[in-house]
Amino acid sequence: MLEIRELRAGYGANLALHDVSLTVGQGRIACLIGSNGAGKSTTLRTVCGIVRARGGSVSLAGTRIDPFAPAKIVKAGLALVPEGRRVFGPLSVDENLQMGAYLSLRERKRQHYDERLAFVQRLFPRLLERSRQLAGTLSGGEQQMLAIGRALMSGPRVLLLDEPSMGLAPLVVRDIFATLASLRDDGMTILIAEQNARAGLSIADDAYVITEGRITRSGTAAQIMQDRTLADAYLGTQQAGSTARRRRTARDASGNPADDGAPVVHAS
Ligand SMILES: Nc1ncnc2c1ncn2[C@@H]1O[C@H](COP(=O)(O)OP(=O)(O)OP(=O)(O)O)[C@@H](O)[C@H]1O
Ligand SMILES: [Mg+2]
């Protein structure tokens, strides 16, 4: 369904992706694992057209989408849940969901909008309960639900999620990931970028490891989970894991507090 071939992309003179190839089959979840700065976000941003590809290709159900502008990529059926959620804090939950459907609203497809909203609210009943609440006053877990709901409002066939577990308590992550698994079971194709390999691999069918802009391992999630060298580096069985945890804590302090149910107010 989603096929990324020899993708190259970067910022200014620096190449962040050298040669990234991966595929996500229809109705499967693939997890892209990598440490800080490995190129996970750049991969997702390039697939969405936010960062322009400098080489290689991205195809969605056989159609090349890498030459398209971001809005056309959304129309083709791809939606991104960005790192750090990026909900619109001063807007209500419902207004945030509307932002995710702006393309169909612009084309006056009101019925389509109403159906998507009902679907998202069935998936996350919390978003219905809190429809008029300002997004900035939601807990971290609720904001993540909103970010996913907003992405689903465009009716995607492929959903990309950038570190959905970041800053959330394990129980909240489990809940949200169970919802992602149910979407997959209904046929959605999902690519998750995660530094939290344990969480990502727990629901993924397939996995890819990215290191300094290159895919260095791939296999089924079960195979990657059992790989000892990867376990040491990414599953926290040795020192590398505690380094990752320290970094995560530092970043959490800068804007993504752990989800203890308290409101999270973002500056952005
Ligand atoms: N906006 C930017 N401008 C310049 N360089 C960038 C930008 N964003 C990322 N980079 C660089 O590109 C490389 C890949 O970064 P990327 O954000 O894709 O990594 P990541 O795997 O998502 O890391 P993290 O776990 O920290 O989110 C890094 O060397 C990073 O410094
Ligand atoms: Mg990132």
PDB file of C-alpha atoms and ligand atoms in Angstrom:
ATOM      1  CA  MET A   1       0.000   0.000   0.000  1.00  0.00           C
ATOM      2  CA  LEU A   2       2.765   2.443   0.991  1.00  0.00           C
ATOM      3  CA  GLU A   3       6.083   1.935  -0.718  1.00  0.00           C
ATOM      4  CA  ILE A   4       9.109   4.074   0.015  1.00  0.00           C
ATOM      5  CA  ARG A   5      12.080   3.475  -2.281  1.00  0.00           C
ATOM      6  CA  GLU A   6      15.607   4.764  -1.839  1.00  0.00           C
ATOM      7  CA  LEU A   7      14.333   7.996  -0.374  1.00  0.00           C
ATOM      8  CA  ARG A   8      16.816  10.843   0.087  1.00  0.00           C
ATOM      9  CA  ALA A   9      15.990  14.051   1.886  1.00  0.00           C
ATOM     10  CA  GLY A  10      17.577  16.619   4.123  1.00  0.00           C
ATOM     11  CA  TYR A  11      17.822  20.151   5.368  1.00  0.00           C
ATOM     12  CA  GLY A  12      20.051  22.722   3.671  1.00  0.00           C
ATOM     13  CA  ALA A  13      23.367  21.124   2.827  1.00  0.00           C
ATOM     14  CA  ASN A  14      22.794  18.169   5.151  1.00  0.00           C
ATOM     15  CA  LEU A  15      21.277  14.905   4.034  1.00  0.00           C
ATOM     16  CA  ALA A  16      19.207  13.316   6.820  1.00  0.00           C
ATOM     17  CA  LEU A  17      17.930  10.356   4.760  1.00  0.00           C
ATOM     18  CA  HIS A  18      20.436   8.608   2.551  1.00  0.00           C
ATOM     19  CA  ASP A  19      18.630   5.670   1.129  1.00  0.00           C
ATOM     20  CA  VAL A  20      15.469   4.734   2.984  1.00  0.00           C
ATOM     21  CA  SER A  21      13.365   1.912   1.577  1.00  0.00           C
ATOM     22  CA  LEU A  22      10.395   0.387   3.341  1.00  0.00           C
ATOM     23  CA  THR A  23       6.951  -0.901   2.571  1.00  0.00           C
ATOM     24  CA  VAL A  24       3.780  -1.098   4.615  1.00  0.00           C
ATOM     25  CA  GLY A  25       1.264  -3.637   3.357  1.00  0.00           C
ATOM     26  CA  GLN A  26      -2.460  -2.919   3.260  1.00  0.00           C
ATOM     27  CA  GLY A  27      -3.985  -3.451   6.703  1.00  0.00           C
ATOM     28  CA  ARG A  28      -0.632  -3.807   8.452  1.00  0.00           C
ATOM     29  CA  ILE A  29       1.220  -1.822  11.076  1.00  0.00           C
ATOM     30  CA  ALA A  30       4.900  -1.163  10.494  1.00  0.00           C
ATOM     31  CA  CYS A  31       7.101   0.415  13.139  1.00  0.00           C
ATOM     32  CA  LEU A  32      10.124   2.549  12.295  1.00  0.00           C
ATOM     33  CA  ILE A  33      12.506   2.372  15.228  1.00  0.00           C
ATOM     34  CA  GLY A  34      15.448   4.651  15.756  1.00  0.00           C
ATOM     35  CA  SER A  35      17.198   6.762  18.337  1.00  0.00           C
ATOM     36  CA  ASN A  36      17.402  10.537  18.655  1.00  0.00           C
ATOM     37  CA  GLY A  37      18.165  12.165  15.291  1.00  0.00           C
ATOM     38  CA  ALA A  38      18.130   8.902  13.312  1.00  0.00           C
ATOM     39  CA  GLY A  39      15.717  10.297  10.715  1.00  0.00           C
ATOM     40  CA  LYS A  40      12.300   8.985  11.795  1.00  0.00           C
ATOM     41  CA  SER A  41      10.508  12.336  11.638  1.00  0.00           C
ATOM     42  CA  THR A  42      12.272  13.283   8.419  1.00  0.00           C
ATOM     43  CA  THR A  43      11.058  10.046   6.841  1.00  0.00           C
ATOM     44  CA  LEU A  44       7.440  10.761   7.805  1.00  0.00           C
ATOM     45  CA  ARG A  45       7.662  14.435   6.844  1.00  0.00           C
ATOM     46  CA  THR A  46       9.093  13.535   3.435  1.00  0.00           C
ATOM     47  CA  VAL A  47       6.357  10.974   2.814  1.00  0.00           C
ATOM     48  CA  CYS A  48       3.797  13.748   3.549  1.00  0.00           C
ATOM     49  CA  GLY A  49       5.557  16.214   1.267  1.00  0.00           C
ATOM     50  CA  ILE A  50       6.401  18.642   4.078  1.00  0.00           C
ATOM     51  CA  VAL A  51      10.082  17.986   3.363  1.00  0.00           C
ATOM     52  CA  ARG A  52      10.805  17.585  -0.372  1.00  0.00           C
ATOM     53  CA  ALA A  53      12.382  14.337  -1.510  1.00  0.00           C
ATOM     54  CA  ARG A  54      15.744  14.779  -3.213  1.00  0.00           C
ATOM     55  CA  GLY A  55      15.749  11.306  -4.676  1.00  0.00           C
ATOM     56  CA  GLY A  56      13.863   8.041  -4.610  1.00  0.00           C
ATOM     57  CA  SER A  57      10.103   7.654  -4.626  1.00  0.00           C
ATOM     58  CA  VAL A  58       7.011   7.265  -2.469  1.00  0.00           C
ATOM     59  CA  SER A  59       4.008   5.386  -3.832  1.00  0.00           C
ATOM     60  CA  LEU A  60       0.549   5.001  -2.395  1.00  0.00           C
ATOM     61  CA  ALA A  61      -1.425   2.060  -3.798  1.00  0.00           C
ATOM     62  CA  GLY A  62       0.815   2.113  -6.860  1.00  0.00           C
ATOM     63  CA  THR A  63       0.609   5.868  -7.538  1.00  0.00           C
ATOM     64  CA  ARG A  64       3.683   8.001  -7.042  1.00  0.00           C
ATOM     65  CA  ILE A  65       2.910  10.781  -4.585  1.00  0.00           C
ATOM     66  CA  ASP A  66       6.362  12.257  -3.956  1.00  0.00           C
ATOM     67  CA  PRO A  67       5.924  14.929  -6.674  1.00  0.00           C
ATOM     68  CA  PHE A  68       2.644  16.086  -5.071  1.00  0.00           C
ATOM     69  CA  ALA A  69       2.147  19.087  -2.784  1.00  0.00           C
ATOM     70  CA  PRO A  70       1.159  18.203   0.818  1.00  0.00           C
ATOM     71  CA  ALA A  71      -2.572  18.960   0.312  1.00  0.00           C
ATOM     72  CA  LYS A  72      -2.701  16.662  -2.694  1.00  0.00           C
ATOM     73  CA  ILE A  73      -0.967  13.935  -0.690  1.00  0.00           C
ATOM     74  CA  VAL A  74      -3.686  14.247   1.972  1.00  0.00           C
ATOM     75  CA  LYS A  75      -6.282  13.962  -0.790  1.00  0.00           C
ATOM     76  CA  ALA A  76      -4.544  10.862  -2.095  1.00  0.00           C
ATOM     77  CA  GLY A  77      -5.262   9.254   1.285  1.00  0.00           C
ATOM     78  CA  LEU A  78      -2.361   9.875   3.624  1.00  0.00           C
ATOM     79  CA  ALA A  79      -2.506  11.614   7.017  1.00  0.00           C
ATOM     80  CA  LEU A  80       0.166  12.455   9.600  1.00  0.00           C
ATOM     81  CA  VAL A  81      -0.127  12.585  13.378  1.00  0.00           C
ATOM     82  CA  PRO A  82       2.888  14.811  14.079  1.00  0.00           C
ATOM     83  CA  GLU A  83       5.497  14.494  16.788  1.00  0.00           C
ATOM     84  CA  GLY A  84       4.390  16.339  19.922  1.00  0.00           C
ATOM     85  CA  ARG A  85       0.737  16.130  18.768  1.00  0.00           C
ATOM     86  CA  ARG A  86       0.531  19.814  17.762  1.00  0.00           C
ATOM     87  CA  VAL A  87      -3.114  20.293  18.634  1.00  0.00           C
ATOM     88  CA  PHE A  88      -4.420  23.849  18.366  1.00  0.00           C
ATOM     89  CA  GLY A  89      -4.520  24.748  22.064  1.00  0.00           C
ATOM     90  CA  PRO A  90      -6.815  27.803  21.913  1.00  0.00           C
ATOM     91  CA  LEU A  91      -9.389  25.938  19.786  1.00  0.00           C
ATOM     92  CA  SER A  92     -12.022  23.498  21.019  1.00  0.00           C
ATOM     93  CA  VAL A  93     -11.836  19.762  20.451  1.00  0.00           C
ATOM     94  CA  ASP A  94     -14.482  20.004  17.704  1.00  0.00           C
ATOM     95  CA  GLU A  95     -12.705  22.901  16.012  1.00  0.00           C
ATOM     96  CA  ASN A  96      -9.481  20.876  16.003  1.00  0.00           C
ATOM     97  CA  LEU A  97     -11.325  18.007  14.329  1.00  0.00           C
ATOM     98  CA  GLN A  98     -12.725  20.423  11.738  1.00  0.00           C
ATOM     99  CA  MET A  99      -9.182  21.499  10.884  1.00  0.00           C
ATOM    100  CA  GLY A 100      -8.427  17.905   9.945  1.00  0.00           C
ATOM    101  CA  ALA A 101     -11.331  17.900   7.492  1.00  0.00           C
ATOM    102  CA  TYR A 102     -10.722  21.275   5.909  1.00  0.00           C
ATOM    103  CA  LEU A 103     -10.300  19.797   2.428  1.00  0.00           C
ATOM    104  CA  SER A 104     -13.707  18.099   2.380  1.00  0.00           C
ATOM    105  CA  LEU A 105     -15.339  21.095   4.086  1.00  0.00           C
ATOM    106  CA  ARG A 106     -13.820  23.391   1.472  1.00  0.00           C
ATOM    107  CA  GLU A 107     -15.410  21.235  -1.182  1.00  0.00           C
ATOM    108  CA  ARG A 108     -18.699  21.427   0.727  1.00  0.00           C
ATOM    109  CA  LYS A 109     -18.881  17.705   1.339  1.00  0.00           C
ATOM    110  CA  ARG A 110     -20.799  18.221   4.556  1.00  0.00           C
ATOM    111  CA  GLN A 111     -22.193  14.710   4.751  1.00  0.00           C
ATOM    112  CA  HIS A 112     -18.731  13.246   4.461  1.00  0.00           C
ATOM    113  CA  TYR A 113     -17.659  15.501   7.335  1.00  0.00           C
ATOM    114  CA  ASP A 114     -20.546  14.428   9.584  1.00  0.00           C
ATOM    115  CA  GLU A 115     -19.785  10.761   8.956  1.00  0.00           C
ATOM    116  CA  ARG A 116     -16.103  11.178   9.735  1.00  0.00           C
ATOM    117  CA  LEU A 117     -16.885  13.079  12.922  1.00  0.00           C
ATOM    118  CA  ALA A 118     -19.258  10.349  14.107  1.00  0.00           C
ATOM    119  CA  PHE A 119     -16.615   7.718  13.303  1.00  0.00           C
ATOM    120  CA  VAL A 120     -13.900   9.548  15.255  1.00  0.00           C
ATOM    121  CA  GLN A 121     -16.218  10.134  18.210  1.00  0.00           C
ATOM    122  CA  ARG A 122     -17.133   6.436  18.302  1.00  0.00           C
ATOM    123  CA  LEU A 123     -13.460   5.556  18.230  1.00  0.00           C
ATOM    124  CA  PHE A 124     -12.598   8.043  21.010  1.00  0.00           C
ATOM    125  CA  PRO A 125     -15.766   8.700  23.071  1.00  0.00           C
ATOM    126  CA  ARG A 126     -13.683  11.073  25.206  1.00  0.00           C
ATOM    127  CA  LEU A 127     -13.547  13.490  22.271  1.00  0.00           C
ATOM    128  CA  LEU A 128     -17.349  13.596  22.178  1.00  0.00           C
ATOM    129  CA  GLU A 129     -17.569  14.178  25.937  1.00  0.00           C
ATOM    130  CA  ARG A 130     -15.090  17.028  25.634  1.00  0.00           C
ATOM    131  CA  SER A 131     -16.177  18.434  22.290  1.00  0.00           C
ATOM    132  CA  ARG A 132     -16.351  22.047  23.514  1.00  0.00           C
ATOM    133  CA  GLN A 133     -13.329  21.934  25.778  1.00  0.00           C
ATOM    134  CA  LEU A 134     -10.227  23.844  24.678  1.00  0.00           C
ATOM    135  CA  ALA A 135      -7.618  21.445  23.335  1.00  0.00           C
ATOM    136  CA  GLY A 136      -4.885  23.109  25.409  1.00  0.00           C
ATOM    137  CA  THR A 137      -6.625  22.056  28.612  1.00  0.00           C
ATOM    138  CA  LEU A 138      -6.780  18.338  27.734  1.00  0.00           C
ATOM    139  CA  SER A 139      -4.448  15.780  29.302  1.00  0.00           C
ATOM    140  CA  GLY A 140      -1.550  14.491  27.204  1.00  0.00           C
ATOM    141  CA  GLY A 141      -3.385  11.262  26.395  1.00  0.00           C
ATOM    142  CA  GLU A 142      -6.513  13.146  25.334  1.00  0.00           C
ATOM    143  CA  GLN A 143      -4.412  15.432  23.155  1.00  0.00           C
ATOM    144  CA  GLN A 144      -2.922  12.375  21.471  1.00  0.00           C
ATOM    145  CA  MET A 145      -6.439  11.015  20.845  1.00  0.00           C
ATOM    146  CA  LEU A 146      -7.361  14.400  19.377  1.00  0.00           C
ATOM    147  CA  ALA A 147      -4.277  14.455  17.136  1.00  0.00           C
ATOM    148  CA  ILE A 148      -5.162  10.977  15.846  1.00  0.00           C
ATOM    149  CA  GLY A 149      -8.833  11.935  15.464  1.00  0.00           C
ATOM    150  CA  ARG A 150      -7.877  15.080  13.553  1.00  0.00           C
ATOM    151  CA  ALA A 151      -5.756  13.006  11.152  1.00  0.00           C
ATOM    152  CA  LEU A 152      -8.635  10.553  10.649  1.00  0.00           C
ATOM    153  CA  MET A 153     -11.008  13.394   9.699  1.00  0.00           C
ATOM    154  CA  SER A 154      -9.461  13.507   6.224  1.00  0.00           C
ATOM    155  CA  GLY A 155     -10.499   9.872   5.676  1.00  0.00           C
ATOM    156  CA  PRO A 156      -6.997   8.457   5.103  1.00  0.00           C
ATOM    157  CA  ARG A 157      -6.094   5.004   3.841  1.00  0.00           C
ATOM    158  CA  VAL A 158      -2.650   5.309   5.372  1.00  0.00           C
ATOM    159  CA  LEU A 159      -1.993   6.808   8.788  1.00  0.00           C
ATOM    160  CA  LEU A 160       1.496   7.947   9.837  1.00  0.00           C
ATOM    161  CA  LEU A 161       2.202   8.548  13.518  1.00  0.00           C
ATOM    162  CA  ASP A 162       5.349  10.230  14.821  1.00  0.00           C
ATOM    163  CA  GLU A 163       6.192   9.032  18.352  1.00  0.00           C
ATOM    164  CA  PRO A 164       2.610   8.623  19.551  1.00  0.00           C
ATOM    165  CA  SER A 165       3.762   7.230  22.921  1.00  0.00           C
ATOM    166  CA  MET A 166       5.953  10.203  23.777  1.00  0.00           C
ATOM    167  CA  GLY A 167       5.376  11.571  27.272  1.00  0.00           C
ATOM    168  CA  LEU A 168       2.414   9.307  28.012  1.00  0.00           C
ATOM    169  CA  ALA A 169       1.975   6.868  30.899  1.00  0.00           C
ATOM    170  CA  PRO A 170       2.178   3.168  29.888  1.00  0.00           C
ATOM    171  CA  LEU A 171      -1.531   2.564  30.527  1.00  0.00           C
ATOM    172  CA  VAL A 172      -2.508   5.479  28.312  1.00  0.00           C
ATOM    173  CA  VAL A 173      -0.156   4.220  25.583  1.00  0.00           C
ATOM    174  CA  ARG A 174      -1.729   0.769  25.829  1.00  0.00           C
ATOM    175  CA  ASP A 175      -5.198   2.233  25.344  1.00  0.00           C
ATOM    176  CA  ILE A 176      -4.254   4.359  22.359  1.00  0.00           C
ATOM    177  CA  PHE A 177      -2.291   1.539  20.739  1.00  0.00           C
ATOM    178  CA  ALA A 178      -5.272  -0.801  21.178  1.00  0.00           C
ATOM    179  CA  THR A 179      -7.318   1.707  19.173  1.00  0.00           C
ATOM    180  CA  LEU A 180      -4.636   1.769  16.465  1.00  0.00           C
ATOM    181  CA  ALA A 181      -4.741  -2.032  16.353  1.00  0.00           C
ATOM    182  CA  SER A 182      -8.530  -1.933  15.898  1.00  0.00           C
ATOM    183  CA  LEU A 183      -8.128   0.535  13.013  1.00  0.00           C
ATOM    184  CA  ARG A 184      -5.612  -1.844  11.449  1.00  0.00           C
ATOM    185  CA  ASP A 185      -8.001  -4.755  11.905  1.00  0.00           C
ATOM    186  CA  ASP A 186     -10.566  -2.732   9.942  1.00  0.00           C
ATOM    187  CA  GLY A 187      -8.087  -2.374   7.082  1.00  0.00           C
ATOM    188  CA  MET A 188      -6.133   0.820   7.836  1.00  0.00           C
ATOM    189  CA  THR A 189      -2.468   0.831   6.858  1.00  0.00           C
ATOM    190  CA  ILE A 190      -0.307   2.340   9.607  1.00  0.00           C
ATOM    191  CA  LEU A 191       3.317   3.452   9.914  1.00  0.00           C
ATOM    192  CA  ILE A 192       4.482   4.381  13.408  1.00  0.00           C
ATOM    193  CA  ALA A 193       7.833   6.026  14.142  1.00  0.00           C
ATOM    194  CA  GLU A 194       8.910   5.274  17.690  1.00  0.00           C
ATOM    195  CA  GLN A 195      11.958   5.730  19.833  1.00  0.00           C
ATOM    196  CA  ASN A 196      10.028   3.642  22.354  1.00  0.00           C
ATOM    197  CA  ALA A 197      10.737   0.377  20.541  1.00  0.00           C
ATOM    198  CA  ARG A 198       9.015  -1.778  23.137  1.00  0.00           C
ATOM    199  CA  ALA A 199       5.698   0.024  22.719  1.00  0.00           C
ATOM    200  CA  GLY A 200       5.948   0.192  18.931  1.00  0.00           C
ATOM    201  CA  LEU A 201       6.914  -3.445  18.483  1.00  0.00           C
ATOM    202  CA  SER A 202       4.111  -4.547  20.795  1.00  0.00           C
ATOM    203  CA  ILE A 203       1.496  -3.777  18.119  1.00  0.00           C
ATOM    204  CA  ALA A 204       3.508  -3.789  14.904  1.00  0.00           C
ATOM    205  CA  ASP A 205       3.425  -6.552  12.300  1.00  0.00           C
ATOM    206  CA  ASP A 206       6.642  -5.419  10.634  1.00  0.00           C
ATOM    207  CA  ALA A 207       9.584  -3.376  11.817  1.00  0.00           C
ATOM    208  CA  TYR A 208      12.437  -1.326  10.388  1.00  0.00           C
ATOM    209  CA  VAL A 209      15.401   0.084  12.256  1.00  0.00           C
ATOM    210  CA  ILE A 210      16.795   3.403  11.056  1.00  0.00           C
ATOM    211  CA  THR A 211      20.308   4.526  11.987  1.00  0.00           C
ATOM    212  CA  GLU A 212      21.788   7.799  10.746  1.00  0.00           C
ATOM    213  CA  GLY A 213      19.361   8.028   7.848  1.00  0.00           C
ATOM    214  CA  ARG A 214      19.707   4.436   6.671  1.00  0.00           C
ATOM    215  CA  ILE A 215      17.555   1.363   7.249  1.00  0.00           C
ATOM    216  CA  THR A 216      19.883  -1.041   9.035  1.00  0.00           C
ATOM    217  CA  ARG A 217      17.491  -3.877   9.948  1.00  0.00           C
ATOM    218  CA  SER A 218      14.080  -5.047   8.915  1.00  0.00           C
ATOM    219  CA  GLY A 219      11.866  -8.011   9.597  1.00  0.00           C
ATOM    220  CA  THR A 220       8.704  -8.991  11.352  1.00  0.00           C
ATOM    221  CA  ALA A 221       8.181  -7.240  14.671  1.00  0.00           C
ATOM    222  CA  ALA A 222       8.722 -10.588  16.417  1.00  0.00           C
ATOM    223  CA  GLN A 223      12.088 -11.074  14.699  1.00  0.00           C
ATOM    224  CA  ILE A 224      13.278  -7.577  15.561  1.00  0.00           C
ATOM    225  CA  MET A 225      12.093  -7.993  19.156  1.00  0.00           C
ATOM    226  CA  GLN A 226      14.256 -11.106  19.524  1.00  0.00           C
ATOM    227  CA  ASP A 227      17.377  -9.562  18.030  1.00  0.00           C
ATOM    228  CA  ARG A 228      19.811  -9.284  20.959  1.00  0.00           C
ATOM    229  CA  THR A 229      21.899  -6.374  19.710  1.00  0.00           C
ATOM    230  CA  LEU A 230      18.736  -4.410  19.011  1.00  0.00           C
ATOM    231  CA  ALA A 231      17.299  -5.330  22.377  1.00  0.00           C
ATOM    232  CA  ASP A 232      20.369  -3.850  24.048  1.00  0.00           C
ATOM    233  CA  ALA A 233      20.234  -0.676  21.997  1.00  0.00           C
ATOM    234  CA  TYR A 234      16.524   0.022  21.812  1.00  0.00           C
ATOM    235  CA  LEU A 235      14.670  -1.989  24.431  1.00  0.00           C
ATOM    236  CA  GLY A 236      16.550  -0.625  27.440  1.00  0.00           C
ATOM    237  CA  THR A 237      18.190  -3.882  28.499  1.00  0.00           C
ATOM    238  CA  GLN A 238      21.563  -2.105  28.758  1.00  0.00           C
ATOM    239  CA  GLN A 239      22.967   1.376  29.169  1.00  0.00           C
ATOM    240  CA  ALA A 240      21.798   2.660  25.787  1.00  0.00           C
ATOM    241  CA  GLY A 241      18.270   2.320  27.067  1.00  0.00           C
ATOM    242  CA  SER A 242      18.842   4.483  30.086  1.00  0.00           C
ATOM    243  CA  THR A 243      20.401   7.165  27.878  1.00  0.00           C
ATOM    244  CA  ALA A 244      17.288   7.146  25.743  1.00  0.00           C
ATOM    245  CA  ARG A 245      15.148   7.457  28.849  1.00  0.00           C
ATOM    246  CA  ARG A 246      17.165  10.399  30.133  1.00  0.00           C
ATOM    247  CA  ARG A 247      16.821  12.243  26.865  1.00  0.00           C
ATOM    248  CA  ARG A 248      13.122  11.546  26.756  1.00  0.00           C
ATOM    249  CA  THR A 249      12.678  12.940  30.258  1.00  0.00           C
ATOM    250  CA  ALA A 250      14.578  16.085  29.330  1.00  0.00           C
ATOM    251  CA  ARG A 251      12.425  16.633  26.273  1.00  0.00           C
ATOM    252  CA  ASP A 252       9.263  15.861  28.222  1.00  0.00           C
ATOM    253  CA  ALA A 253      10.169  18.640  30.622  1.00  0.00           C
ATOM    254  CA  SER A 254      10.323  21.029  27.674  1.00  0.00           C
ATOM    255  CA  GLY A 255       6.770  20.596  26.557  1.00  0.00           C
ATOM    256  CA  ASN A 256       5.384  17.121  26.935  1.00  0.00           C
ATOM    257  CA  PRO A 257       4.922  16.341  30.614  1.00  0.00           C
ATOM    258  CA  ALA A 258       4.144  12.733  31.476  1.00  0.00           C
ATOM    259  CA  ASP A 259       0.439  12.126  31.307  1.00  0.00           C
ATOM    260  CA  ASP A 260      -0.801  12.093  34.852  1.00  0.00           C
ATOM    261  CA  GLY A 261      -4.208  13.354  33.806  1.00  0.00           C
ATOM    262  CA  ALA A 262      -3.283  16.970  34.414  1.00  0.00           C
ATOM    263  CA  PRO A 263      -3.940  19.521  31.678  1.00  0.00           C
ATOM    264  CA  VAL A 264      -1.098  20.145  29.282  1.00  0.00           C
ATOM    265  CA  VAL A 265      -0.738  23.656  27.949  1.00  0.00           C
ATOM    266  CA  HIS A 266       1.442  24.059  24.890  1.00  0.00           C
ATOM    267  CA  ALA A 267       3.050  27.307  23.918  1.00  0.00           C
ATOM    268  CA  SER A 268       2.423  26.602  20.236  1.00  0.00           C
TER     269      SER A 268
HETATM  270  N1  LIG B   1      14.272  21.378  10.676  1.00  0.00           N
HETATM  271  C1  LIG B   1      15.509  20.868  10.616  1.00  0.00           C
HETATM  272  N2  LIG B   1      16.547  21.606  10.163  1.00  0.00           N
HETATM  273  C2  LIG B   1      17.798  21.082  10.076  1.00  0.00           C
HETATM  274  N3  LIG B   1      18.119  19.825  10.457  1.00  0.00           N
HETATM  275  C3  LIG B   1      17.131  19.061  10.926  1.00  0.00           C
HETATM  276  C4  LIG B   1      15.780  19.527  11.036  1.00  0.00           C
HETATM  277  N4  LIG B   1      15.019  18.533  11.552  1.00  0.00           N
HETATM  278  C5  LIG B   1      15.854  17.490  11.749  1.00  0.00           C
HETATM  279  N5  LIG B   1      17.122  17.796  11.373  1.00  0.00           N
HETATM  280  C6  LIG B   1      18.271  16.887  11.412  1.00  0.00           C
HETATM  281  O1  LIG B   1      17.988  15.756  10.619  1.00  0.00           O
HETATM  282  C7  LIG B   1      18.429  14.555  11.248  1.00  0.00           C
HETATM  283  C8  LIG B   1      17.257  13.620  11.465  1.00  0.00           C
HETATM  284  O2  LIG B   1      16.350  14.222  12.378  1.00  0.00           O
HETATM  285  P1  LIG B   1      14.888  13.653  12.673  1.00  0.00           P
HETATM  286  O3  LIG B   1      14.144  14.734  13.360  1.00  0.00           O
HETATM  287  O4  LIG B   1      14.326  13.094  11.437  1.00  0.00           O
HETATM  288  O5  LIG B   1      15.224  12.473  13.685  1.00  0.00           O
HETATM  289  P2  LIG B   1      14.269  11.597  14.603  1.00  0.00           P
HETATM  290  O6  LIG B   1      14.656  10.179  14.359  1.00  0.00           O
HETATM  291  O7  LIG B   1      12.871  11.960  14.367  1.00  0.00           O
HETATM  292  O8  LIG B   1      14.724  11.993  16.068  1.00  0.00           O
HETATM  293  P3  LIG B   1      13.872  12.232  17.438  1.00  0.00           P
HETATM  294  O9  LIG B   1      13.778  10.907  18.095  1.00  0.00           O
HETATM  295  O10 LIG B   1      14.693  13.182  18.205  1.00  0.00           O
HETATM  296  O11 LIG B   1      12.532  12.788  17.069  1.00  0.00           O
HETATM  297  C9  LIG B   1      19.105  14.994  12.535  1.00  0.00           C
HETATM  298  O12 LIG B   1      20.494  15.085  12.285  1.00  0.00           O
HETATM  299  C10 LIG B   1      18.517  16.347  12.802  1.00  0.00           C
HETATM  300  O13 LIG B   1      19.422  17.156  13.511  1.00  0.00           O
HETATM  301 MG    MG B   2      11.407  12.750  15.517  1.00  0.00          MG
END
